Tab-separated table of C-alpha atoms in Angstrom:
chain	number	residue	atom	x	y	z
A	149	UNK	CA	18.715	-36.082	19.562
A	150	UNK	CA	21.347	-38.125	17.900
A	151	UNK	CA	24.493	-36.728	16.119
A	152	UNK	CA	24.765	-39.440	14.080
A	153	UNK	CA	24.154	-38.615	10.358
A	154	UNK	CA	20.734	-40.648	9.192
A	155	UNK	CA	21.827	-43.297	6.576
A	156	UNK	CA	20.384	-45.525	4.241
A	157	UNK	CA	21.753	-47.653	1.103
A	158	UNK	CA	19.248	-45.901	-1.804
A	159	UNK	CA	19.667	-42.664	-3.941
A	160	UNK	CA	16.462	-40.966	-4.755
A	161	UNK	CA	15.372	-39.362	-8.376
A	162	UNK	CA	16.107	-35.409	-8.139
A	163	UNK	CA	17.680	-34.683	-11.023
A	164	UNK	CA	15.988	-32.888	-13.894
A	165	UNK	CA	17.326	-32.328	-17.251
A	166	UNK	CA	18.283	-28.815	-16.596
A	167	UNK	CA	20.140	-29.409	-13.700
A	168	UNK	CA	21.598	-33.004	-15.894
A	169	UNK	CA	22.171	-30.723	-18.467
A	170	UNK	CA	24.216	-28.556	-16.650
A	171	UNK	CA	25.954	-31.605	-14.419
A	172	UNK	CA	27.491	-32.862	-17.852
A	173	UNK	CA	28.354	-29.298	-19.343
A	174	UNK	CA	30.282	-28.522	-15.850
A	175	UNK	CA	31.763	-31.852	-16.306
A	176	UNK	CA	33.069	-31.562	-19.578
A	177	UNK	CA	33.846	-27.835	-19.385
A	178	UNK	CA	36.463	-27.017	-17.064
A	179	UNK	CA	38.949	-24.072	-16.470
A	180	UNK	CA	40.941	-26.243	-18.853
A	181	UNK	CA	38.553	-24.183	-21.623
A	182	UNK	CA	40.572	-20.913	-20.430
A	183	UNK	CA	44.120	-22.875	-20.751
A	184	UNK	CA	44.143	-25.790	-23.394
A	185	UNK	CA	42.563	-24.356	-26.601
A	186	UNK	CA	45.771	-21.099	-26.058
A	187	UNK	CA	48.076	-24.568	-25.690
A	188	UNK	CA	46.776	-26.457	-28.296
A	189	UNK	CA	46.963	-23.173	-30.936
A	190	UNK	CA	50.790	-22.465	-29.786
A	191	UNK	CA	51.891	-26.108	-30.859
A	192	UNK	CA	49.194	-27.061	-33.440
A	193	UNK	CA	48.935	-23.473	-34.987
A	194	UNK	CA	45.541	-21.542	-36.018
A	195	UNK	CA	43.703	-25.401	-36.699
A	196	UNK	CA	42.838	-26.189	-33.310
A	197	UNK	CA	39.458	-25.549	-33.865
A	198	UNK	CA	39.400	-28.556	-36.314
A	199	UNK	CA	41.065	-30.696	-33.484
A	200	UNK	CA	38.449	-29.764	-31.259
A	201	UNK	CA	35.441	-30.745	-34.369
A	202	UNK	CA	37.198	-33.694	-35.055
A	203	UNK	CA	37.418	-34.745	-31.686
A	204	UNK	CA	33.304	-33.994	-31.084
A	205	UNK	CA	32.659	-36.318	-34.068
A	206	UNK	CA	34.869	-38.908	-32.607
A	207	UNK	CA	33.096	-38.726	-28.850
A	208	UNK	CA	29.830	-38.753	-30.790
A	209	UNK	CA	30.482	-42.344	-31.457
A	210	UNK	CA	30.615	-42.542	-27.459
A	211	UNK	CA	27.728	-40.475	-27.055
A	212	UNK	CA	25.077	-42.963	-28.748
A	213	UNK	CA	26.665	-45.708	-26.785
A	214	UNK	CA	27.019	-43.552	-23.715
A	215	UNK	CA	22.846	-42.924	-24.464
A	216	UNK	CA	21.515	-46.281	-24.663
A	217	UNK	CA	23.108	-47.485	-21.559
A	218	UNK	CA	22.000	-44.800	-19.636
A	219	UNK	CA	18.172	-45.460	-21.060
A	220	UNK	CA	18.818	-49.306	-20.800
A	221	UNK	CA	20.049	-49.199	-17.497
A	222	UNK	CA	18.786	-46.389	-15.683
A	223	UNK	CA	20.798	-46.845	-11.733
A	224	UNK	CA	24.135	-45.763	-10.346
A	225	UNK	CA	27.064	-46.912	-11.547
A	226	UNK	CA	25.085	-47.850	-14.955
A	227	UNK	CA	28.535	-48.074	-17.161
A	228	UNK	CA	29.907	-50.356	-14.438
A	229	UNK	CA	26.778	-52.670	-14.441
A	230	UNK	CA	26.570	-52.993	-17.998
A	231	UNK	CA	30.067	-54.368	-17.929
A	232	UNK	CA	29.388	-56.738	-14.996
A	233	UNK	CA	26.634	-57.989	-16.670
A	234	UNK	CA	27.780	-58.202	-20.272
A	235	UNK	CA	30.906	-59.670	-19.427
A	236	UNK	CA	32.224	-60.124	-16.092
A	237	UNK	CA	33.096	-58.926	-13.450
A	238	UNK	CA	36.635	-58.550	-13.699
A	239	UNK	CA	35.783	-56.451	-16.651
A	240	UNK	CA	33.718	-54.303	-14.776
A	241	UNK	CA	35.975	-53.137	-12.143
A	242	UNK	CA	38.916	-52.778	-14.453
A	243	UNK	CA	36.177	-50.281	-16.172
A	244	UNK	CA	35.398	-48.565	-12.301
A	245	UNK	CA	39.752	-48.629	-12.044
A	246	UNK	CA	39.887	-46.609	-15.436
A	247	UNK	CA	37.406	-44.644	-14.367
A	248	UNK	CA	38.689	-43.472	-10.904
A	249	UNK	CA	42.272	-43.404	-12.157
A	250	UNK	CA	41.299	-41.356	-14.773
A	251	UNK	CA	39.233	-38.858	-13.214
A	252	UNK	CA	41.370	-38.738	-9.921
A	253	UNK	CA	43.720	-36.728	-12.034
A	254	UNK	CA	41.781	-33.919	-12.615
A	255	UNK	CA	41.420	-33.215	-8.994
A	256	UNK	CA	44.927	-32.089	-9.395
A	257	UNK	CA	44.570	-30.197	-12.803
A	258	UNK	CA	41.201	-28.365	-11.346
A	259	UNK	CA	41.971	-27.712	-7.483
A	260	UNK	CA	45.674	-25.676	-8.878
A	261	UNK	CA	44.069	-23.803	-11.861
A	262	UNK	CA	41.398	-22.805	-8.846
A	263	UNK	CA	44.309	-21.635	-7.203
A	264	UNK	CA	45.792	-19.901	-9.308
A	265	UNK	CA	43.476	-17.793	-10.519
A	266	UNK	CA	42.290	-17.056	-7.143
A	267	UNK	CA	45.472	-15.384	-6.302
A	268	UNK	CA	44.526	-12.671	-9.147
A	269	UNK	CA	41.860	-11.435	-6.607
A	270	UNK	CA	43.845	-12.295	-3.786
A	271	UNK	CA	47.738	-12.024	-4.332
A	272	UNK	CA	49.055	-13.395	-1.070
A	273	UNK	CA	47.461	-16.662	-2.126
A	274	UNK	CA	49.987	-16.993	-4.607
A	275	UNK	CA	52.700	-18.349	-2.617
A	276	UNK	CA	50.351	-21.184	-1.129
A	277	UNK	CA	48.808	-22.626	-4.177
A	278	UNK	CA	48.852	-26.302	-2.538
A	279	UNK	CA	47.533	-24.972	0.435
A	280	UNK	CA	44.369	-23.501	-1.594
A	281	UNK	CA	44.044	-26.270	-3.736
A	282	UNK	CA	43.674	-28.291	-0.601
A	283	UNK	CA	41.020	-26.206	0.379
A	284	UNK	CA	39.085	-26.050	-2.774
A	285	UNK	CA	38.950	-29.868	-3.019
A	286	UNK	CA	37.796	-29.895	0.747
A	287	UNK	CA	34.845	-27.221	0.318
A	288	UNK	CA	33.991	-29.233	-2.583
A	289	UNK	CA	33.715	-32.257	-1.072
A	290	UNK	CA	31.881	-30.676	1.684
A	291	UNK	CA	29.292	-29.370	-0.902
A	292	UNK	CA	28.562	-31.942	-2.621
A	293	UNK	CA	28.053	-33.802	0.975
A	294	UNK	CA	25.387	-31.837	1.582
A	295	UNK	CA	23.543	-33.939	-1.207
A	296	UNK	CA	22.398	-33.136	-5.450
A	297	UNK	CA	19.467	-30.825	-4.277
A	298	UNK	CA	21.937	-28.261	-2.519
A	299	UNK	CA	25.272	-28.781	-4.802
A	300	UNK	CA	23.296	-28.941	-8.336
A	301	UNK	CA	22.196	-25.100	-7.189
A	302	UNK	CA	25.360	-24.093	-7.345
A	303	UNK	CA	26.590	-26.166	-10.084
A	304	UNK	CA	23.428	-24.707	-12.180
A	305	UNK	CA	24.653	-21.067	-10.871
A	306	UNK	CA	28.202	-21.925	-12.184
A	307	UNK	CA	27.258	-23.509	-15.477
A	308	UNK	CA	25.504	-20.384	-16.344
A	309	UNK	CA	28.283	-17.884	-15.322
A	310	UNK	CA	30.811	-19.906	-17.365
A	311	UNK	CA	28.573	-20.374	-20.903
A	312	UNK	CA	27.990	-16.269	-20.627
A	313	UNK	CA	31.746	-15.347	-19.975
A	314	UNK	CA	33.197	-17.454	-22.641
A	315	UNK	CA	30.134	-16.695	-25.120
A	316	UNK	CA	31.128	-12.694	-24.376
A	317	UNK	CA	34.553	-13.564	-25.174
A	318	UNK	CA	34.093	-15.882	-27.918
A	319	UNK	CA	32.219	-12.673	-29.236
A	320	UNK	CA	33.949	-9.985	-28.909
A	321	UNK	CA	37.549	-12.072	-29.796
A	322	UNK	CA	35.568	-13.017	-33.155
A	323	UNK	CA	34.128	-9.740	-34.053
A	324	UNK	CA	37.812	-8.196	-33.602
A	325	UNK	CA	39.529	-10.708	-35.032
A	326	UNK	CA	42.437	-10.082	-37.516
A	327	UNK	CA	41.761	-13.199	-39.579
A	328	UNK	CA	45.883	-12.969	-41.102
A	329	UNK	CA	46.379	-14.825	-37.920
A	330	UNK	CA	44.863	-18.202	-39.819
A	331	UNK	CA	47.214	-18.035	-42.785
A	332	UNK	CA	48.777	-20.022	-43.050
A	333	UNK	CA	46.124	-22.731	-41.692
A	334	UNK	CA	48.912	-26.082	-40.947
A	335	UNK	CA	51.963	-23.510	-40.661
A	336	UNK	CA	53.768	-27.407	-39.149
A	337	UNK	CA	51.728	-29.636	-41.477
A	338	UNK	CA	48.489	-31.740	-40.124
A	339	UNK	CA	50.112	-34.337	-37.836
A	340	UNK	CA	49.881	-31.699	-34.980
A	341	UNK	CA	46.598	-31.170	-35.611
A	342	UNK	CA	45.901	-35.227	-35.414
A	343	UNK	CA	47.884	-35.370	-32.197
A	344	UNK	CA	45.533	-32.928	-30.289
A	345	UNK	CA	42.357	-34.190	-31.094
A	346	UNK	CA	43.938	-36.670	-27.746
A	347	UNK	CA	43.943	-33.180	-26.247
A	348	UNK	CA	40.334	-32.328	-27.312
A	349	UNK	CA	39.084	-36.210	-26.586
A	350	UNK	CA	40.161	-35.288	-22.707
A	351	UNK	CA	37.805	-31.629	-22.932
A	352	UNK	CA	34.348	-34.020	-23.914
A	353	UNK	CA	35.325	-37.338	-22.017
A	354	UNK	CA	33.553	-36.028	-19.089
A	355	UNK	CA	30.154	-37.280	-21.566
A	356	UNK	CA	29.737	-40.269	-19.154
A	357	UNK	CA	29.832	-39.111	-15.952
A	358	UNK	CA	26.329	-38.630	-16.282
A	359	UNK	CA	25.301	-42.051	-17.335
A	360	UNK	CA	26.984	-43.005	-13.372
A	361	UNK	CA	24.238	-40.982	-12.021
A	362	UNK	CA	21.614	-42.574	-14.095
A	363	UNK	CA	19.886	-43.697	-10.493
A	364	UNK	CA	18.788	-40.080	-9.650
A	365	UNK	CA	17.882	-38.785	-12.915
A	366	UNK	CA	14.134	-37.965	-13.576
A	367	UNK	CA	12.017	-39.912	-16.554
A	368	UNK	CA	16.030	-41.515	-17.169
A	369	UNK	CA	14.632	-43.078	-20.589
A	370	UNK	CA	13.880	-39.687	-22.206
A	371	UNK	CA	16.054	-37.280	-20.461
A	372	UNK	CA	19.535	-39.100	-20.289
A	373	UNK	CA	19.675	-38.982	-24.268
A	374	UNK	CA	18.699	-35.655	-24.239
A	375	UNK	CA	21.370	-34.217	-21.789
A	376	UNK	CA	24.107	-36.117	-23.426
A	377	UNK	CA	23.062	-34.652	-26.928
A	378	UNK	CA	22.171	-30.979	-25.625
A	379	UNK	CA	25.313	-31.473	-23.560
A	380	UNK	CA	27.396	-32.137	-26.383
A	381	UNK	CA	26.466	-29.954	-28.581
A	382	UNK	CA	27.038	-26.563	-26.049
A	383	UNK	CA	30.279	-27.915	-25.020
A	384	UNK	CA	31.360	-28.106	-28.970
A	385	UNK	CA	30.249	-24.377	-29.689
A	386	UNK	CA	32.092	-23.095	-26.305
A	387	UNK	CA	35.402	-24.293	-27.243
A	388	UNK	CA	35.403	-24.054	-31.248
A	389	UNK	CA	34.538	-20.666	-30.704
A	390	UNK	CA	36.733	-20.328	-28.362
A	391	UNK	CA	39.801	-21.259	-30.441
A	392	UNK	CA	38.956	-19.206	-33.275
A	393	UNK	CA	38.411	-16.196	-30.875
A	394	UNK	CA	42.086	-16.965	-29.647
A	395	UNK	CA	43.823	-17.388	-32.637
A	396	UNK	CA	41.793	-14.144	-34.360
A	397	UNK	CA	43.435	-11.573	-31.457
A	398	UNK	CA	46.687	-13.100	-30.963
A	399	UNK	CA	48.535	-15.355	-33.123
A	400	UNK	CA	48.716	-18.941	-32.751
A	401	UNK	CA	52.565	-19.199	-31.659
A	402	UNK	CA	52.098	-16.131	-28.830
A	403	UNK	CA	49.544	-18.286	-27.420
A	404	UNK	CA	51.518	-20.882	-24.956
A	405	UNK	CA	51.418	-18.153	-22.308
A	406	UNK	CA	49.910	-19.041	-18.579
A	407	UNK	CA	46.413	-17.668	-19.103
A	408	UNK	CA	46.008	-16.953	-22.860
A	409	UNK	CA	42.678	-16.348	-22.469
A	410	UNK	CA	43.109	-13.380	-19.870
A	411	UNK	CA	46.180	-12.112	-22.211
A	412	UNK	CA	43.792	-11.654	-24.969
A	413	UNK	CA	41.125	-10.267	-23.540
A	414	UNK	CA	43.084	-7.291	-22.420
A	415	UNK	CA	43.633	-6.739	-25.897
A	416	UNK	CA	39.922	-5.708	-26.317
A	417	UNK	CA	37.968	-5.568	-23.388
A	418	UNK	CA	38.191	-3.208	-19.835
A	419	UNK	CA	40.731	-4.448	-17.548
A	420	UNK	CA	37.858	-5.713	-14.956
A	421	UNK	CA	36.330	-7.752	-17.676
A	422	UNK	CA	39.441	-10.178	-17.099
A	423	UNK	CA	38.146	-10.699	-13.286
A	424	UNK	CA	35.204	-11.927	-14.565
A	425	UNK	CA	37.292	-14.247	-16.533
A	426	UNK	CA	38.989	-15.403	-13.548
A	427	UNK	CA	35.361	-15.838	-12.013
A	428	UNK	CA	34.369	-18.315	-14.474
A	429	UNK	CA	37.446	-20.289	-14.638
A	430	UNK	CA	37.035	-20.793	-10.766
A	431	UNK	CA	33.297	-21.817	-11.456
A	432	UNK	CA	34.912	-24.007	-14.392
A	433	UNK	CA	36.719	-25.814	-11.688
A	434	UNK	CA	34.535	-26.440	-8.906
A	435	UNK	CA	32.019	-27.803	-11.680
A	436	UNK	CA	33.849	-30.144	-13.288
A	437	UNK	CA	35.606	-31.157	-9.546
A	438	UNK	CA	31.750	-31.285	-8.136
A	439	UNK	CA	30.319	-33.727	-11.341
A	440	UNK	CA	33.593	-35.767	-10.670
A	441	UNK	CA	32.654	-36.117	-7.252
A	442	UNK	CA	28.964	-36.929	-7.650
A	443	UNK	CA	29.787	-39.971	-10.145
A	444	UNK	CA	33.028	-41.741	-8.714
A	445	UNK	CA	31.334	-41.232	-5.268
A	446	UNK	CA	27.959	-43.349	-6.863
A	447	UNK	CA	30.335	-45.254	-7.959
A	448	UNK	CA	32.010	-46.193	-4.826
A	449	UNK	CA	28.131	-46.506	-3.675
A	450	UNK	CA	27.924	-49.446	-5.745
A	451	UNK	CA	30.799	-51.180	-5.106
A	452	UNK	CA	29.695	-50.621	-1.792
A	453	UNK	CA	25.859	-52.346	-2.270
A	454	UNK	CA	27.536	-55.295	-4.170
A	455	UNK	CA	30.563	-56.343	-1.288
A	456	UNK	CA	33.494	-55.335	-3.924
A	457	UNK	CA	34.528	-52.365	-1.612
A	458	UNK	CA	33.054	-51.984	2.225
A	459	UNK	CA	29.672	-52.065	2.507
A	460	UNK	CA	30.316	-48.570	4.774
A	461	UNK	CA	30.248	-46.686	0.851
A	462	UNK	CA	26.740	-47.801	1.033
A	463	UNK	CA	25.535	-45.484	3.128
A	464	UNK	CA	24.482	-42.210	3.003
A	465	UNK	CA	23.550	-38.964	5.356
A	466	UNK	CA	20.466	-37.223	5.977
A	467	UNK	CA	20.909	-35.463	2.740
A	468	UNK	CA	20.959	-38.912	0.521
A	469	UNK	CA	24.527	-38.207	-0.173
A	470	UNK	CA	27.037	-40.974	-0.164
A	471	UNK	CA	29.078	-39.125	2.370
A	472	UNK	CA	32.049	-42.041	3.479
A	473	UNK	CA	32.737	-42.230	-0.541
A	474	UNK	CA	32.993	-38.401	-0.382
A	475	UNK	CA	35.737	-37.976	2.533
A	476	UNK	CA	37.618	-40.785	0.593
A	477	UNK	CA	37.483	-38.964	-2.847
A	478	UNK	CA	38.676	-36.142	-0.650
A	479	UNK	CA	41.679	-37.581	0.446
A	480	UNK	CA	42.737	-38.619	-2.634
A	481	UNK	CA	42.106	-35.745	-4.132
A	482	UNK	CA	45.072	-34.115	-1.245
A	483	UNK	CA	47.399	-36.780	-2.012
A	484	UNK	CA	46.988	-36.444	-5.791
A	485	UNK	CA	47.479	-32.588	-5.252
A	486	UNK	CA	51.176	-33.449	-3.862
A	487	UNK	CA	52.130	-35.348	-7.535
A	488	UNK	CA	54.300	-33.207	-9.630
A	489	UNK	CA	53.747	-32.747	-12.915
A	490	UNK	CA	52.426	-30.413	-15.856
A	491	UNK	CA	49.109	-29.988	-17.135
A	492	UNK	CA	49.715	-31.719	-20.153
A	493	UNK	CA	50.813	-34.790	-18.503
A	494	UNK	CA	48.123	-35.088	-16.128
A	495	UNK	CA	45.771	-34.651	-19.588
A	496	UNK	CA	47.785	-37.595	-21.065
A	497	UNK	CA	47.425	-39.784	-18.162
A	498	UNK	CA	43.709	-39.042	-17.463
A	499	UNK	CA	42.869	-39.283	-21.127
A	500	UNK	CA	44.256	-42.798	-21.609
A	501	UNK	CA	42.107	-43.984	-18.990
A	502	UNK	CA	39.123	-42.282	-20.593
A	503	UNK	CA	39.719	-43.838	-23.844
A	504	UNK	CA	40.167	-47.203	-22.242
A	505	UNK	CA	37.020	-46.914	-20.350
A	506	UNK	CA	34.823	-45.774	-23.065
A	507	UNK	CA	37.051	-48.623	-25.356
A	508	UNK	CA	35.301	-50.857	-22.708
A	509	UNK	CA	32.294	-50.086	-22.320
A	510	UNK	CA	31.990	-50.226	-26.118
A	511	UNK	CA	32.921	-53.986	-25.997
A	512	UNK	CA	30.284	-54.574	-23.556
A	513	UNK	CA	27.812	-52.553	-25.488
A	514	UNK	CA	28.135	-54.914	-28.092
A	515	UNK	CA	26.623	-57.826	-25.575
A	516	UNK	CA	23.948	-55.286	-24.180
A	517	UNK	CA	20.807	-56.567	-25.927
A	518	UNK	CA	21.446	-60.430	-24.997
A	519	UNK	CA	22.720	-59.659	-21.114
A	520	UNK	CA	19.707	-57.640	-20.448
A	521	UNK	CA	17.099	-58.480	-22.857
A	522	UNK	CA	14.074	-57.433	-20.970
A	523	UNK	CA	15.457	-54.311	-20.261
A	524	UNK	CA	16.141	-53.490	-23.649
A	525	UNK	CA	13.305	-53.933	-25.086
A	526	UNK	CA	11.806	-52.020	-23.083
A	527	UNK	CA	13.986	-49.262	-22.819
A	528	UNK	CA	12.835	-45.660	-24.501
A	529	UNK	CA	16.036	-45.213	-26.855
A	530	UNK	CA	18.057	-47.678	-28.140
A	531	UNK	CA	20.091	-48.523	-30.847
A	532	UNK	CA	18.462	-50.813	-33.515
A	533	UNK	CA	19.941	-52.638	-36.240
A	534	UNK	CA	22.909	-51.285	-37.908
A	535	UNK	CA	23.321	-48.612	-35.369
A	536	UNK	CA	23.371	-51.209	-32.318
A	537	UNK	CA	26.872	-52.560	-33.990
A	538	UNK	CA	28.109	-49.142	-35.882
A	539	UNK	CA	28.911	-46.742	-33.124
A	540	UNK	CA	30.280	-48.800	-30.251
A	541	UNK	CA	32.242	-50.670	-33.326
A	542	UNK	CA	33.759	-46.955	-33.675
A	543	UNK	CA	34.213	-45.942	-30.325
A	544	UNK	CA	36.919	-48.970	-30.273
A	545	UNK	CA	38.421	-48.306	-33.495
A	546	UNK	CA	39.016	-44.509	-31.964
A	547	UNK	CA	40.051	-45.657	-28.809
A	548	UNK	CA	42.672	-48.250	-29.965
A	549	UNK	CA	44.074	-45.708	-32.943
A	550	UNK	CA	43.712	-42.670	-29.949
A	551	UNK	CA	45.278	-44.817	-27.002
A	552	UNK	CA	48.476	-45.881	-29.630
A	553	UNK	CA	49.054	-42.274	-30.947
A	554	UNK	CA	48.985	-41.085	-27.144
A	555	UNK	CA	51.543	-43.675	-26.184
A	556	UNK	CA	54.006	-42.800	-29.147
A	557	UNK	CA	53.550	-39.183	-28.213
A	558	UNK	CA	54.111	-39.233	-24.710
A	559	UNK	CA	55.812	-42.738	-23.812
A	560	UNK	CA	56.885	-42.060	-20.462
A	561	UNK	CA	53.420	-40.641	-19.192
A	562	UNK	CA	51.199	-43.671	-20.916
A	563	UNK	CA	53.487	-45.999	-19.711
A	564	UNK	CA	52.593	-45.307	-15.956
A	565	UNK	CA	49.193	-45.585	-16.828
A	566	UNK	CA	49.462	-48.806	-18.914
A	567	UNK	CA	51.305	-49.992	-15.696
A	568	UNK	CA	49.002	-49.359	-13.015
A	569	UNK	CA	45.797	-50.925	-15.251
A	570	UNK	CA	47.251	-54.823	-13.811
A	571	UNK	CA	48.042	-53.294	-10.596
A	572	UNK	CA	43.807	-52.700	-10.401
A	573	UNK	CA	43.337	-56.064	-11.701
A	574	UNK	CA	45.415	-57.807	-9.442
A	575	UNK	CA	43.453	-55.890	-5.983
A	576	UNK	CA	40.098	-57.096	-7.217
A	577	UNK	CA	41.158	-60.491	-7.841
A	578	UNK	CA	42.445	-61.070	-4.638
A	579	UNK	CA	39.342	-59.244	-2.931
A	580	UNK	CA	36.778	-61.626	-5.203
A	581	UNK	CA	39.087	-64.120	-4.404
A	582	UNK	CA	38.265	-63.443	-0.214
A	583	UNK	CA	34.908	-63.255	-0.755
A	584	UNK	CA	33.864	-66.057	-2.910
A	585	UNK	CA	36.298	-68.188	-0.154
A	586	UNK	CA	33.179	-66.901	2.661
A	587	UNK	CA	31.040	-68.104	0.015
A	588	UNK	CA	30.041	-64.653	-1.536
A	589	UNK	CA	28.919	-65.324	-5.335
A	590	UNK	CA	30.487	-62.008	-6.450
A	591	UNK	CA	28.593	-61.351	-9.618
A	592	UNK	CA	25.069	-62.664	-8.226
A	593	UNK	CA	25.518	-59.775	-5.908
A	594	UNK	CA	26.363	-56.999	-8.205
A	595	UNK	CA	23.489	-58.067	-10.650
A	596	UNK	CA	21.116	-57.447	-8.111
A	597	UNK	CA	21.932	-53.789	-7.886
A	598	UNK	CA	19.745	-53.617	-10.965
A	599	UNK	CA	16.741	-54.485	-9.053
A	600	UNK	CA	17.163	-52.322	-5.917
């Protein structure tokens, strides 16, 4: 019998809306739900709950849009078609170059929290944090190679452990909470405040990573809307409550400490309970790295089936996995591991690519009903009237006032990322370039991914 791993160039429907559900919650919730809201209280004081509403009700905007493309457009890579197809295809890949640059920056962010707080079961780990984080991205990888079926177990398993630890906290933080810690409520005015909703916008831009895995969910029309609605809504409760559990046992400016979350939890609960904590901010990470994975790989896929990138991302393994994508998101997940910086300023560069891809697929939204007609009539949600022009309309205005605010905040940061969006740009044209000179007609090819 042949070694060879079994491939094939199609993704098969075996994802329900539990397992969706929990895909997009692990997505958007990461161990960043143990670290950020402590941040975002020490420099915003004992408000960052209302950056975190305020950001929700912005990313709703996204979420109807996010919706309707995943019901219009139910394959791989849907977000990425939709701006092929509405626009071009330069559009399209600068969306997939957002998308990859933006996300490959968590790899760094997760795989080092990971670390970190496995060295509080295991000290000696402590002095090898790149080492581990290596490793974590590597077994993740290797999961998530082993196809949806296997790793959406474990993401399910995760999921669960995560929304009971931080519920228990979120409790027990609220029910002891010495509520003189809110007073006063904008102890350094509301501009603060303002400013971290950019912070929040990065904890729920994870909403579309399920709409690039459209191609293997079940009954897409119905259950895509649902997740990202469900989705949204747990994610909103988990880190409101959260912050107010925070801010209620310690105050706001003792907060900027390493791992708040653990800190306060001492203050009330056994000492073991903060293992548990550590538990779930593990499982935070390896669910938010595993959703990553799944939807930039599909991505990849795509680019594969259509000529943009090798037509080697195409295939997949025995377990219908995209497995070549995979051990390339792996290595770049290493390399990224080796950039220096904070966690803030991986946040600020991965959030202004997730405002500039939602800011495009927004635009193309716009041209959704007249690029794919058929399918949108026929689709089981989408927007009508009003509502077709009203949210994507304020997805851009909150990406464009979101994207400006980030780059006065943090110039240096936002600048690198503004600089490397032509550098994306300038690769594609030159590959389109190659292959409409062999006589490839570049967009013909992608459009017919709809019809695979």
């Amino acid at each position: 019998m042949s070694s060879k791993p079994q491939t094939s160039d199609a993704l098969q429907r075996n994802i329900g809306l539990f397992s969706a559900v929990s895909m997009m919650t692990g997505c958007m919730v990461g161990a960043s739900i143990f670290i950020i809201p402590g941040e975002l209280s020490a420099s915003t004081g004992p408000t960052a709950w209302l950056s975190y509403l305020i950001g929700a009700l912005l990313i709703s905007f996204s979420c109807f849009m996010f919706a309707q493309v995943g019901a219009v457009l139910p394959v791989s890579g849907a977000n990425y078609i939709l701006c092929t197809g509405a626009v071009n295809s330069t559009w399209g890949f600068l969306y997939v170059w957002c998308y990859l640059m933006g996300n490959s920056f968590l790899f760094p962010i997760m795989s080092k929290t990971a670390a970190t707080y496995l060295s509080i079961f295991f000290p000696a780990l402590a002095g090898h944090i790149p080492l581990v984080s290596v490793a974590f991205i590597l077994l993740t990888c290797g999961i998530s190679a082993l196809g949806n079926q296997a790793s959406t177990k474990v993401q399910n398993a995760c999921v669960i452990l995560l929304i009971a630890i931080v519920l228990i906290f979120s409790a027990g933080g609220i029910g002891n909470a010495d509520w003189s810690h809110f007073v006063p409520m904008f102890p350094r005015g509301v501009k603060p405040v303002i400013l971290g909703v950019i912070s929040t916008y990065y904890a729920f831009a994870g909403v579309n990573c399920i709409i690039d895995l459209s191609g293997e969910i079940k009954d897409p029309g119905k259950n895509i809307p649902r997740t990202v609605f469900i989705s949204l809504g747990i994610v909103v409760v988990m880190y409101v409550s959260m912050c107010v559990a925070l801010v209620g046992l310690m105050p706001a400016q003792a907060l900027g400490v390493a791992a708040p979350a653990v800190t306060a939890a001492e203050l009330i609960f056994p000492r073991w309970f903060s293992f548990f904590i550590a538990a779930a901010a593990i499982a935070a990470c390896w669910t938010t790295l595993n959703a990553l994975i799944s939807a930039m790989s599909r991505m990849m896929f795509v680019l594969g089936r259509s000529g943009i990138l090798p037509k080697s991302l195409s295939k997949t393994n025995r377990r219908n996995a995209p497995y070549l994508s995979i051990s390339i998101l792996a290595v770049m997940g290493v390399c990224m591991v080796l950039f220096s910086a904070t966690i803030m300023q991986y946040v600020n560069v991965s959030s202004f690519y997730l405002l500039l891809t939602a800011l495009l697929v927004a635009v193309a939204s716009l041209r959704l009903k007249g690029s794919f007609a058929k399918e949108y009539a026929s689709a089981a949600f989408r927007l009508d009237g009003v509502w077709y022009y009203l949210w994507p309309g304020l997805a851009i205005a909150a990406s464009v006032v979101f994207m400006v605010l980030q780059l006065t905040d943090d110039p240096v940061m936002t600048g690198i990322a503004v600089a490397l969006v032509p550098v994306g740009i300038g690769v594609y044209l030159l590959r389109k370039r190659k292959l409409e000179a062999g006589g490839k007609d570049v967009d013909r090819e992608i459009m017919q991914e709809m019809y695979r």
